[in-house]
XYZ file of N, CA and C in Angstrom:
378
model
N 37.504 -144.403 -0.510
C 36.325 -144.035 0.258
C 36.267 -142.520 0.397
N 35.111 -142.106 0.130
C 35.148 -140.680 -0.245
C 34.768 -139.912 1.847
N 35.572 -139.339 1.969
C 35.532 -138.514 3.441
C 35.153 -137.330 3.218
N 34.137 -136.890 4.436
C 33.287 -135.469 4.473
C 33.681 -134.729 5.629
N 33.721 -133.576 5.341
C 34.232 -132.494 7.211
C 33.123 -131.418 6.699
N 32.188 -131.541 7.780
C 31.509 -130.276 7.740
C 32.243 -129.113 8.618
N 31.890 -127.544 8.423
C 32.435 -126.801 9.673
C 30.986 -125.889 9.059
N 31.039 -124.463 9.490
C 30.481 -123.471 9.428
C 29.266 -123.604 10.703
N 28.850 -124.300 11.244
C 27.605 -124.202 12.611
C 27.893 -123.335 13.506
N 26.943 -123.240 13.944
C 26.695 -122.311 15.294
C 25.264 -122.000 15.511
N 25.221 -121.027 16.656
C 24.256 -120.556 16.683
C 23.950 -119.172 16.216
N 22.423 -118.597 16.121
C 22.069 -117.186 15.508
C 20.915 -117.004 15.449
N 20.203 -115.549 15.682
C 19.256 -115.289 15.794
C 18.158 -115.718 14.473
N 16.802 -115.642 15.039
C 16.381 -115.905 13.576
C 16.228 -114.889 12.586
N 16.334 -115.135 11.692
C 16.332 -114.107 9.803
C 17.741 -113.690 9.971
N 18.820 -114.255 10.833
C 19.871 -114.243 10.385
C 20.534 -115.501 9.608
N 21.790 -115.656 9.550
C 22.298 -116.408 8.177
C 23.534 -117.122 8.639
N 23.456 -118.251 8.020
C 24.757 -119.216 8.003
C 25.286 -119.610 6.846
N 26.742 -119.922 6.774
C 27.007 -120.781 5.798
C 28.067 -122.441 6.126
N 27.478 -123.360 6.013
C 28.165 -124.490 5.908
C 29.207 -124.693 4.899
N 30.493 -125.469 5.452
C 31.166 -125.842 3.985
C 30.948 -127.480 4.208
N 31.184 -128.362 3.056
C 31.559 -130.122 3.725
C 32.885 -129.686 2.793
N 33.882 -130.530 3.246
C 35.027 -130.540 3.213
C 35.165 -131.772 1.998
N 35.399 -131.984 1.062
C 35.148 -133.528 0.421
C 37.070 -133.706 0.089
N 37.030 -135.007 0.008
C 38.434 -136.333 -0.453
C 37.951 -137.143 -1.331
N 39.032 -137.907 -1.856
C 38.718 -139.262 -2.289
C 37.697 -139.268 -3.274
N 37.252 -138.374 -4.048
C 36.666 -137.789 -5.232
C 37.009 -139.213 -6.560
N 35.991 -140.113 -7.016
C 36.925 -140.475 -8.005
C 36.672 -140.053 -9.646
N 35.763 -139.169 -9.407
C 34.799 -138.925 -10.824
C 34.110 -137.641 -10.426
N 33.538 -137.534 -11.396
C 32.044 -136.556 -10.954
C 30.802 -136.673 -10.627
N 30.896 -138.521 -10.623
C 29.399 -139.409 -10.613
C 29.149 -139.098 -9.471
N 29.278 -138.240 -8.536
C 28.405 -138.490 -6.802
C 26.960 -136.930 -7.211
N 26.095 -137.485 -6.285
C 25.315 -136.667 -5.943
C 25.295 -136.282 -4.656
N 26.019 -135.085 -4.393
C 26.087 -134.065 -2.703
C 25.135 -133.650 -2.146
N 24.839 -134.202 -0.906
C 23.811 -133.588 -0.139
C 23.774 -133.032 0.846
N 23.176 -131.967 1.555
C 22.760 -131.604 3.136
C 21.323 -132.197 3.660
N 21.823 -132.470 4.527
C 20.681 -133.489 5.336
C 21.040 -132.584 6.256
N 19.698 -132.550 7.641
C 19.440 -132.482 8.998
C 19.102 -133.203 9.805
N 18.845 -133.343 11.066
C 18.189 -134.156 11.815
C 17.893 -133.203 13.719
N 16.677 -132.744 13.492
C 16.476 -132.289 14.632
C 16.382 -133.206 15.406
N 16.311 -132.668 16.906
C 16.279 -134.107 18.119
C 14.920 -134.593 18.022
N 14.372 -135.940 17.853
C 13.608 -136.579 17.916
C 12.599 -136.458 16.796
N 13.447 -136.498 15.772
C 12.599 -136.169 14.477
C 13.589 -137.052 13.323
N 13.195 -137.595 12.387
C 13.908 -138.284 11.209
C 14.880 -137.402 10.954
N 15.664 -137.900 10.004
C 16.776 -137.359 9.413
C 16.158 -136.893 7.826
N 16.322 -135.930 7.141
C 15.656 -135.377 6.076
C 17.001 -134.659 5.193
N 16.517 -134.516 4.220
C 16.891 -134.216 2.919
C 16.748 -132.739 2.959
N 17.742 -131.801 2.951
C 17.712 -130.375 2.963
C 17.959 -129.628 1.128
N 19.000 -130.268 0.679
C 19.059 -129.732 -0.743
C 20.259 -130.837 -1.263
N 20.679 -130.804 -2.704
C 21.429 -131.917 -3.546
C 21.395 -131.423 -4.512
N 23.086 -131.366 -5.349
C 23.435 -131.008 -6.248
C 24.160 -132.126 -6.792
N 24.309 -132.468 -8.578
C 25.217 -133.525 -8.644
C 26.811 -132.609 -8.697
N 27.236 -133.164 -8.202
C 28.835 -132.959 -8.458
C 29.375 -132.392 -10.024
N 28.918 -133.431 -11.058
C 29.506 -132.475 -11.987
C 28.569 -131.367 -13.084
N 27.544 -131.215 -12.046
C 26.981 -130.016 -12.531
C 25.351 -129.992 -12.878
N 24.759 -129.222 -12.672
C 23.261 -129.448 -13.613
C 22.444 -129.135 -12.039
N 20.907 -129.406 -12.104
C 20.074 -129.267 -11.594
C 20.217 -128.919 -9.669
N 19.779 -128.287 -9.108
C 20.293 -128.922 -7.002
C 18.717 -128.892 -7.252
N 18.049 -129.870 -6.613
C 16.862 -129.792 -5.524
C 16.996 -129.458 -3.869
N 15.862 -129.169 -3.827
C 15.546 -128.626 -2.108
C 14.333 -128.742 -1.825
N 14.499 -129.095 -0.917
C 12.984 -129.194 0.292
C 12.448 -128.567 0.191
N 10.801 -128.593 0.094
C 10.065 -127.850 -0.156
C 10.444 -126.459 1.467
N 10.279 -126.889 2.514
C 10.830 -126.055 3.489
C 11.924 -125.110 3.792
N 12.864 -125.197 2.809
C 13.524 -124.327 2.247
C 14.220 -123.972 1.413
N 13.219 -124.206 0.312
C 13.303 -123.456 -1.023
C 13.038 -121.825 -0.592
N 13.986 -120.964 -1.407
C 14.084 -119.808 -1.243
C 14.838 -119.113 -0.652
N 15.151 -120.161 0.229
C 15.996 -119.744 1.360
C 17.722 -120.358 1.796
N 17.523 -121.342 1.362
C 18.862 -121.793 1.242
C 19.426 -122.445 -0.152
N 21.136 -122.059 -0.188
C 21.525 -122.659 -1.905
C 22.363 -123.273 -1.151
N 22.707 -124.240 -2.398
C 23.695 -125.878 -2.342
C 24.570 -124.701 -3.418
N 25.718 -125.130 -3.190
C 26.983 -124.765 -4.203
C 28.030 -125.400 -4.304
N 28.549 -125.538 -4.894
C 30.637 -126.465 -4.826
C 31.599 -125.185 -5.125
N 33.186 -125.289 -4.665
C 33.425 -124.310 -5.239
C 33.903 -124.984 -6.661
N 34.654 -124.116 -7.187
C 35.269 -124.774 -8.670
C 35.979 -125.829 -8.649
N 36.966 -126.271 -7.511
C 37.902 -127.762 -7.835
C 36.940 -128.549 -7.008
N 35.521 -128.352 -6.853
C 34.382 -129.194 -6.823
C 35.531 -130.094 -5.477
N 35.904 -129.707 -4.343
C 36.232 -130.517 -3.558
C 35.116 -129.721 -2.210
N 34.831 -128.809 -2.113
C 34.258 -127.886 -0.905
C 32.211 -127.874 -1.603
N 31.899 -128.410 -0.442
C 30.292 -127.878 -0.637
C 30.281 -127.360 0.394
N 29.029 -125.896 -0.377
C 28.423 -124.964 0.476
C 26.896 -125.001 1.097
N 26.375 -124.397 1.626
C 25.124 -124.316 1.736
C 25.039 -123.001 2.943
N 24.120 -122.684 1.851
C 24.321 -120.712 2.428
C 22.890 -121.255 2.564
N 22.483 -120.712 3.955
C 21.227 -120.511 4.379
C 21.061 -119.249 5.525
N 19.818 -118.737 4.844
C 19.886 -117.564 5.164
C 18.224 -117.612 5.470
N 17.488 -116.218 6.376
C 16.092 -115.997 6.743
C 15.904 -117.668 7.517
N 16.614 -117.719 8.829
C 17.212 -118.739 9.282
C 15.660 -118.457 10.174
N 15.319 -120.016 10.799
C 13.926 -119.935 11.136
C 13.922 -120.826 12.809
N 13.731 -120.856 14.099
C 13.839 -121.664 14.874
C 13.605 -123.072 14.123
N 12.741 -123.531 13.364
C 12.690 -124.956 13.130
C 13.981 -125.116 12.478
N 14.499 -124.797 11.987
C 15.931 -124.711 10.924
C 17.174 -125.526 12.380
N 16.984 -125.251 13.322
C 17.446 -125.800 14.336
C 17.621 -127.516 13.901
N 18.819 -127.752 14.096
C 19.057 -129.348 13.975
C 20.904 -129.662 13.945
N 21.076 -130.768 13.912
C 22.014 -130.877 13.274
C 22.802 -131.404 11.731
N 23.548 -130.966 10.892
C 23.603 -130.979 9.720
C 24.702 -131.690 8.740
N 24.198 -132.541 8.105
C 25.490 -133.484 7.730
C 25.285 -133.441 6.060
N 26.833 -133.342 5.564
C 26.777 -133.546 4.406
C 26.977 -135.066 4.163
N 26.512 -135.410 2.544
C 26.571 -136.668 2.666
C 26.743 -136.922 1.127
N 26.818 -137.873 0.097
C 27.149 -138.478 -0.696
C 26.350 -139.732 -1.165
N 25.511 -139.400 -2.221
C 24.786 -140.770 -3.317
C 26.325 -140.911 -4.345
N 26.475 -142.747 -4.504
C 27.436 -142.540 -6.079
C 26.663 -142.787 -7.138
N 26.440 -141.953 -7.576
C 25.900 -141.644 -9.252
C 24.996 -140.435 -9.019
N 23.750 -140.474 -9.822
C 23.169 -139.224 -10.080
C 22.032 -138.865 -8.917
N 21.300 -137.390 -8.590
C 20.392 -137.283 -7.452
C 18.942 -137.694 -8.219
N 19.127 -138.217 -9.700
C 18.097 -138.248 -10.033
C 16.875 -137.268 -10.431
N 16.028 -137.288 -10.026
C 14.597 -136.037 -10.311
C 14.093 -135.045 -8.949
N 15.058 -135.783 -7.699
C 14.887 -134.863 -6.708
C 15.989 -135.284 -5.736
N 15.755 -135.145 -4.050
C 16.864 -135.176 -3.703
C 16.555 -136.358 -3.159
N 17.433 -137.923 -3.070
C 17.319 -138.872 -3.087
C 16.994 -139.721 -1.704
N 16.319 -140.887 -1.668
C 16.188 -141.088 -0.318
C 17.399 -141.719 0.766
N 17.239 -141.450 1.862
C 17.973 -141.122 2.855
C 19.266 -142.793 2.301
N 18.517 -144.295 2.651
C 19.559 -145.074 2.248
C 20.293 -145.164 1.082
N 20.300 -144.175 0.066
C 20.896 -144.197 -0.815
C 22.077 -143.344 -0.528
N 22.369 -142.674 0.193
C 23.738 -141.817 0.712
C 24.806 -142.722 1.560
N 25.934 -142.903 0.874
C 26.772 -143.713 1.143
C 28.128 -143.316 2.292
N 27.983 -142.454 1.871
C 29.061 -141.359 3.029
C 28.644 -140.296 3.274
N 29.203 -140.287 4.915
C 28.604 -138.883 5.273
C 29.879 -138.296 6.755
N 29.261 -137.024 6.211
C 30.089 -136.257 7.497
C 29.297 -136.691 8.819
N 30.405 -136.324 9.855
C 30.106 -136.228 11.133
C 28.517 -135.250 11.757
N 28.967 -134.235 11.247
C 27.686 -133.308 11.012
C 28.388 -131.893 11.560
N 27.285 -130.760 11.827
C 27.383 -129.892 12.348
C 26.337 -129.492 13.003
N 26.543 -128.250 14.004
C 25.132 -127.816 14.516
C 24.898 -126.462 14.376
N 23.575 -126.553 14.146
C 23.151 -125.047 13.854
C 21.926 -124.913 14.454
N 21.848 -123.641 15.376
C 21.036 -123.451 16.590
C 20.529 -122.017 16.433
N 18.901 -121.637 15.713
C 18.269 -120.807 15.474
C 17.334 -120.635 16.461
N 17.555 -119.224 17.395
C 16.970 -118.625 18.308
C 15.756 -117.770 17.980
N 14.675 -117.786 18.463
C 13.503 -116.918 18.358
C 13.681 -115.627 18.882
């Protein structure tokens, strides 16, 4: 069973910058597709950006494209997500999460993520 640890949250002014890591285990291939999801209070849980694991295309939300990248480092056990020109709506909390196999043509819908971190929080001030 593949296990996730997010860290990097906090809070910060806005058009300043964060970076998330998820912590990944239990890796058995390269077949997963990695994601960051959010979920502000009283709002769905959404799809922030997705990269497959062993390489090729990340999608992102139309809401922040431009502004935030998905990355792995090289022993593809650590995902990043550098987000930066940080916006009060950007406010939520943030979980990495896991499709097994590919993200497909965009970033996949929410019941298709099989594991997920606890989350983190990230709190953008006006």
């Amino acid at each position: 069973q593949v296990q996730l640890v997010e860290s990097g949250g906090g809070s910060v002014q806005a058009g300043g910058s964060l970076r998330l890591s998820c912590a990944g285990s239990n890796y058995r291939n390269n077949r997963y597709c990695l994601g960051w999801l959010r979920q502000a209070p009283g709002t769905e849980r959404e799809g922030v950006a997705v990269m497959y694991r062993g390489g090729g295309s990340t999608y992102y939300a139309d809401s922040v494209q431009g502004r935030f990248t998905i990355s792995q480092d090289d022993a593809k056990t650590t995902l990043y997500l550098q987000m930066n020109s940080l916006k009060p709506e950007d406010t939520a909390m943030y979980y990495c999460a896991v499709v097994v196999g590919s993200c497909g043509r965009g970033i996949p819908a929410l019941g298709s993520f099989r594991y997920w971190g606890r989350g983190t929080q990230v709190t953008v001030s006006s």
